[in-house]
PDB file of C-alpha atoms in Angstrom:
ATOM      1  CA  MET A   1       5.225 -11.826 -21.318  1.00 48.00           C
ATOM      2  CA  PRO A   2       8.252 -10.618 -19.295  1.00 53.00           C
ATOM      3  CA  ALA A   3       7.500  -9.155 -15.863  1.00 54.00           C
ATOM      4  CA  ASP A   4       8.884  -5.725 -16.793  1.00 52.00           C
ATOM      5  CA  ALA A   5       6.919  -5.458 -20.058  1.00 57.00           C
ATOM      6  CA  ILE A   6       4.241  -2.767 -20.186  1.00 73.00           C
ATOM      7  CA  ARG A   7       0.777  -4.246 -20.550  1.00 76.00           C
ATOM      8  CA  PRO A   8      -2.025  -2.298 -22.248  1.00 84.00           C
ATOM      9  CA  THR A   9      -4.470  -0.772 -19.767  1.00 87.00           C
ATOM     10  CA  VAL A  10      -7.994   0.562 -20.079  1.00 91.00           C
ATOM     11  CA  SER A  11      -9.831   3.143 -17.989  1.00 93.00           C
ATOM     12  CA  VAL A  12     -12.950   1.463 -16.601  1.00 94.00           C
ATOM     13  CA  ALA A  13     -14.253   4.267 -14.352  1.00 94.00           C
ATOM     14  CA  THR A  14     -13.428   7.798 -13.218  1.00 94.00           C
ATOM     15  CA  TYR A  15     -14.177   9.476  -9.894  1.00 95.00           C
ATOM     16  CA  SER A  16     -13.952  13.053  -8.695  1.00 93.00           C
ATOM     17  CA  ASP A  17     -12.291  12.152  -5.394  1.00 93.00           C
ATOM     18  CA  TYR A  18      -9.740   9.620  -4.200  1.00 94.00           C
ATOM     19  CA  PRO A  19     -11.911   7.923  -1.525  1.00 95.00           C
ATOM     20  CA  SER A  20     -14.483   7.006  -4.213  1.00 95.00           C
ATOM     21  CA  ALA A  21     -11.785   5.482  -6.415  1.00 96.00           C
ATOM     22  CA  GLN A  22     -10.371   3.634  -3.418  1.00 96.00           C
ATOM     23  CA  ARG A  23     -13.860   2.324  -2.560  1.00 95.00           C
ATOM     24  CA  ALA A  24     -14.236   1.049  -6.140  1.00 95.00           C
ATOM     25  CA  VAL A  25     -10.939  -0.866  -6.016  1.00 95.00           C
ATOM     26  CA  ASP A  26     -11.906  -2.234  -2.594  1.00 96.00           C
ATOM     27  CA  TYR A  27     -15.211  -3.437  -4.108  1.00 94.00           C
ATOM     28  CA  LEU A  28     -13.290  -5.148  -6.910  1.00 94.00           C
ATOM     29  CA  SER A  29     -11.055  -6.812  -4.334  1.00 94.00           C
ATOM     30  CA  ASP A  30     -14.052  -7.926  -2.231  1.00 94.00           C
ATOM     31  CA  ASN A  31     -15.457  -9.596  -5.343  1.00 93.00           C
ATOM     32  CA  GLU A  32     -12.208 -11.504  -5.973  1.00 90.00           C
ATOM     33  CA  PHE A  33     -11.132  -9.398  -8.948  1.00 93.00           C
ATOM     34  CA  PRO A  34      -7.355  -9.642  -9.553  1.00 91.00           C
ATOM     35  CA  VAL A  35      -6.567  -6.147  -8.219  1.00 92.00           C
ATOM     36  CA  GLU A  36      -2.858  -6.597  -8.899  1.00 91.00           C
ATOM     37  CA  ASN A  37      -3.876  -5.677 -12.477  1.00 87.00           C
ATOM     38  CA  THR A  38      -5.375  -2.356 -11.304  1.00 93.00           C
ATOM     39  CA  ALA A  39      -4.095   1.184 -10.778  1.00 94.00           C
ATOM     40  CA  ILE A  40      -5.656   4.419  -9.526  1.00 95.00           C
ATOM     41  CA  VAL A  41      -4.358   7.242 -11.719  1.00 94.00           C
ATOM     42  CA  GLY A  42      -4.853  10.871 -10.729  1.00 94.00           C
ATOM     43  CA  THR A  43      -4.908  13.389 -13.568  1.00 92.00           C
ATOM     44  CA  ASP A  44      -4.574  17.177 -13.748  1.00 92.00           C
ATOM     45  CA  LEU A  45      -2.401  17.302 -10.637  1.00 93.00           C
ATOM     46  CA  ARG A  46      -1.925  20.524  -8.717  1.00 94.00           C
ATOM     47  CA  LEU A  47       0.087  21.395  -5.643  1.00 94.00           C
ATOM     48  CA  VAL A  48      -1.967  22.955  -2.840  1.00 94.00           C
ATOM     49  CA  GLU A  49      -0.136  24.637   0.017  1.00 95.00           C
ATOM     50  CA  ASN A  50      -2.309  25.472   3.012  1.00 95.00           C
ATOM     51  CA  VAL A  51      -0.857  28.215   5.195  1.00 94.00           C
ATOM     52  CA  LEU A  52      -1.201  27.288   8.865  1.00 92.00           C
ATOM     53  CA  GLY A  53       0.095  30.437  10.513  1.00 91.00           C
ATOM     54  CA  ARG A  54       2.820  32.976  11.061  1.00 92.00           C
ATOM     55  CA  LEU A  55       6.326  31.725  11.879  1.00 90.00           C
ATOM     56  CA  THR A  56       8.424  33.800  14.265  1.00 91.00           C
ATOM     57  CA  ILE A  57      11.886  33.091  15.638  1.00 92.00           C
ATOM     58  CA  TRP A  58      10.264  32.002  18.908  1.00 93.00           C
ATOM     59  CA  ARG A  59       7.911  29.571  17.181  1.00 93.00           C
ATOM     60  CA  ALA A  60      10.796  28.195  15.124  1.00 94.00           C
ATOM     61  CA  ALA A  61      12.793  27.762  18.336  1.00 95.00           C
ATOM     62  CA  LEU A  62       9.838  26.025  19.993  1.00 95.00           C
ATOM     63  CA  ALA A  63       9.437  23.640  17.054  1.00 94.00           C
ATOM     64  CA  GLY A  64      13.181  23.003  17.118  1.00 95.00           C
ATOM     65  CA  ALA A  65      13.022  22.326  20.861  1.00 97.00           C
ATOM     66  CA  ALA A  66      10.246  19.781  20.329  1.00 96.00           C
ATOM     67  CA  SER A  67      12.117  17.863  17.630  1.00 96.00           C
ATOM     68  CA  GLY A  68      15.378  18.171  19.562  1.00 96.00           C
ATOM     69  CA  ALA A  69      13.669  16.800  22.677  1.00 96.00           C
ATOM     70  CA  TRP A  70      12.551  13.709  20.749  1.00 96.00           C
ATOM     71  CA  PHE A  71      16.071  13.156  19.449  1.00 96.00           C
ATOM     72  CA  GLY A  72      17.531  13.796  22.909  1.00 95.00           C
ATOM     73  CA  LEU A  73      15.068  11.339  24.430  1.00 95.00           C
ATOM     74  CA  PHE A  74      16.166   8.698  21.926  1.00 95.00           C
ATOM     75  CA  ILE A  75      19.867   9.283  22.647  1.00 94.00           C
ATOM     76  CA  GLY A  76      19.136   9.383  26.390  1.00 92.00           C
ATOM     77  CA  LEU A  77      17.366   6.031  26.166  1.00 92.00           C
ATOM     78  CA  LEU A  78      20.317   4.516  24.302  1.00 91.00           C
ATOM     79  CA  PHE A  79      22.800   5.795  26.880  1.00 90.00           C
ATOM     80  CA  GLY A  80      20.420   4.973  29.729  1.00 87.00           C
ATOM     81  CA  ILE A  81      20.323   1.312  28.780  1.00 87.00           C
ATOM     82  CA  PHE A  82      24.083   0.994  29.245  1.00 85.00           C
ATOM     83  CA  SER A  83      24.439   3.400  32.170  1.00 80.00           C
ATOM     84  CA  THR A  84      25.574   2.187  35.581  1.00 80.00           C
ATOM     85  CA  SER A  85      24.269   5.343  37.264  1.00 80.00           C
ATOM     86  CA  SER A  86      20.710   6.666  37.410  1.00 84.00           C
ATOM     87  CA  TRP A  87      19.236   5.807  34.024  1.00 85.00           C
ATOM     88  CA  VAL A  88      16.337   8.218  34.603  1.00 88.00           C
ATOM     89  CA  GLY A  89      18.844  11.051  35.020  1.00 89.00           C
ATOM     90  CA  VAL A  90      20.613  10.093  31.798  1.00 91.00           C
ATOM     91  CA  ILE A  91      17.327  10.032  29.902  1.00 92.00           C
ATOM     92  CA  LEU A  92      16.231  13.379  31.369  1.00 93.00           C
ATOM     93  CA  ALA A  93      19.620  14.941  30.586  1.00 94.00           C
ATOM     94  CA  GLY A  94      19.408  13.713  26.985  1.00 94.00           C
ATOM     95  CA  LEU A  95      15.917  15.149  26.645  1.00 95.00           C
ATOM     96  CA  LEU A  96      16.891  18.564  28.064  1.00 96.00           C
ATOM     97  CA  ILE A  97      20.134  18.837  26.086  1.00 96.00           C
ATOM     98  CA  GLY A  98      18.306  17.832  22.898  1.00 96.00           C
ATOM     99  CA  ALA A  99      15.548  20.390  23.537  1.00 96.00           C
ATOM    100  CA  PHE A 100      18.078  23.153  24.197  1.00 97.00           C
ATOM    101  CA  TRP A 101      20.143  22.536  21.073  1.00 96.00           C
ATOM    102  CA  GLY A 102      17.029  21.971  18.972  1.00 96.00           C
ATOM    103  CA  ALA A 103      15.718  25.376  20.076  1.00 96.00           C
ATOM    104  CA  VAL A 104      19.037  27.044  19.305  1.00 97.00           C
ATOM    105  CA  PHE A 105      19.307  25.495  15.837  1.00 96.00           C
ATOM    106  CA  GLY A 106      15.606  26.100  15.052  1.00 94.00           C
ATOM    107  CA  GLY A 107      15.780  29.769  16.003  1.00 93.00           C
ATOM    108  CA  VAL A 108      19.093  30.400  14.243  1.00 95.00           C
ATOM    109  CA  ALA A 109      17.989  28.580  11.087  1.00 94.00           C
ATOM    110  CA  HIS A 110      14.842  30.692  10.885  1.00 93.00           C
ATOM    111  CA  ALA A 111      16.767  33.915  11.549  1.00 92.00           C
ATOM    112  CA  LEU A 112      19.163  33.083   8.706  1.00 93.00           C
ATOM    113  CA  THR A 113      16.281  32.976   6.191  1.00 89.00           C
ATOM    114  CA  GLY A 114      16.053  36.746   6.507  1.00 85.00           C
ATOM    115  CA  GLY A 115      12.264  36.767   6.626  1.00 79.00           C
ATOM    116  CA  ARG A 116      11.810  35.088   3.236  1.00 87.00           C
ATOM    117  CA  ARG A 117       9.436  32.480   4.664  1.00 83.00           C
ATOM    118  CA  ASP A 118       7.657  33.728   7.773  1.00 88.00           C
ATOM    119  CA  PHE A 119       4.831  31.212   7.722  1.00 91.00           C
ATOM    120  CA  THR A 120       4.206  27.508   8.275  1.00 89.00           C
ATOM    121  CA  SER A 121       2.264  25.401   5.827  1.00 92.00           C
ATOM    122  CA  THR A 122       1.423  21.914   4.642  1.00 94.00           C
ATOM    123  CA  SER A 123       1.555  20.846   1.005  1.00 95.00           C
ATOM    124  CA  SER A 124      -0.453  18.215  -0.803  1.00 92.00           C
ATOM    125  CA  LEU A 125      -0.920  16.996  -4.351  1.00 90.00           C
ATOM    126  CA  GLN A 126      -4.517  16.957  -5.540  1.00 90.00           C
ATOM    127  CA  ALA A 127      -5.958  15.598  -8.742  1.00 94.00           C
ATOM    128  CA  SER A 128      -9.089  16.791 -10.504  1.00 94.00           C
ATOM    129  CA  GLN A 129     -10.141  13.206 -11.206  1.00 96.00           C
ATOM    130  CA  TYR A 130      -9.069   9.644 -10.474  1.00 96.00           C
ATOM    131  CA  ALA A 131      -9.307   6.907 -13.087  1.00 95.00           C
ATOM    132  CA  ILE A 132      -9.411   3.179 -12.370  1.00 95.00           C
ATOM    133  CA  MET A 133      -7.041   1.635 -14.901  1.00 95.00           C
ATOM    134  CA  VAL A 134      -7.161  -2.129 -15.488  1.00 95.00           C
ATOM    135  CA  ASP A 135      -5.218  -4.462 -17.750  1.00 92.00           C
ATOM    136  CA  ALA A 136      -7.105  -4.717 -21.038  1.00 90.00           C
ATOM    137  CA  GLU A 137      -7.718  -8.448 -20.637  1.00 90.00           C
ATOM    138  CA  HIS A 138      -9.582  -7.865 -17.331  1.00 89.00           C
ATOM    139  CA  SER A 139     -11.384  -4.654 -18.262  1.00 90.00           C
ATOM    140  CA  GLU A 140     -14.800  -6.134 -19.083  1.00 91.00           C
ATOM    141  CA  GLN A 141     -14.993  -7.998 -15.771  1.00 92.00           C
ATOM    142  CA  ALA A 142     -14.032  -4.802 -13.890  1.00 93.00           C
ATOM    143  CA  ARG A 143     -16.676  -2.761 -15.756  1.00 92.00           C
ATOM    144  CA  GLN A 144     -19.369  -5.307 -14.898  1.00 93.00           C
ATOM    145  CA  LEU A 145     -18.435  -5.326 -11.211  1.00 92.00           C
ATOM    146  CA  LEU A 146     -18.297  -1.516 -10.996  1.00 93.00           C
ATOM    147  CA  THR A 147     -21.634  -1.222 -12.781  1.00 92.00           C
ATOM    148  CA  ARG A 148     -23.103  -3.610 -10.220  1.00 91.00           C
ATOM    149  CA  MET A 149     -21.566  -1.553  -7.387  1.00 90.00           C
ATOM    150  CA  THR A 150     -23.120   1.643  -8.781  1.00 87.00           C
ATOM    151  CA  TRP A 151     -26.482  -0.056  -9.252  1.00 88.00           C
ATOM    152  CA  GLN A 152     -26.450  -1.434  -5.687  1.00 84.00           C
ATOM    153  CA  ALA A 153     -25.593   2.009  -4.301  1.00 81.00           C
ATOM    154  CA  ALA A 154     -28.467   3.606  -6.231  1.00 82.00           C
ATOM    155  CA  ASN A 155     -30.981   0.890  -5.206  1.00 79.00           C
ATOM    156  CA  PRO A 156     -30.432   0.078  -1.516  1.00 72.00           C
TER     157      PRO A 156
END
């Protein structure tokens, strides 16, 4: 069969959370199952955005200063390596210049949004369940191993 051909797969187990599905695949791997024939498939995906807090111009400037300082530090290190003068001064100058311009750009960028997004957040994709999918030819072996894993967990 060509490498890019789609092979038939079978769902051998479903879990309500990703760590449980990951533990199942790890168990298969520990028992020398050919895990390259395995996939964890999340279904019923939803985007969850957790709001972390209010975003003001000053907070945006502070965040910009932090990222600008990292970039300035990097540039300062590059110039500092090839500098014939005080390399510490070059690094410090890069850090301060980067922080300044990062703060300016962060504050201005937030001000230009016109208040349309005055909060910070993190986003994640979550699934309602996770299925262990295995190539059809290996499905019976995977089912037996996962049944043994469940039995061992229930009877310590």
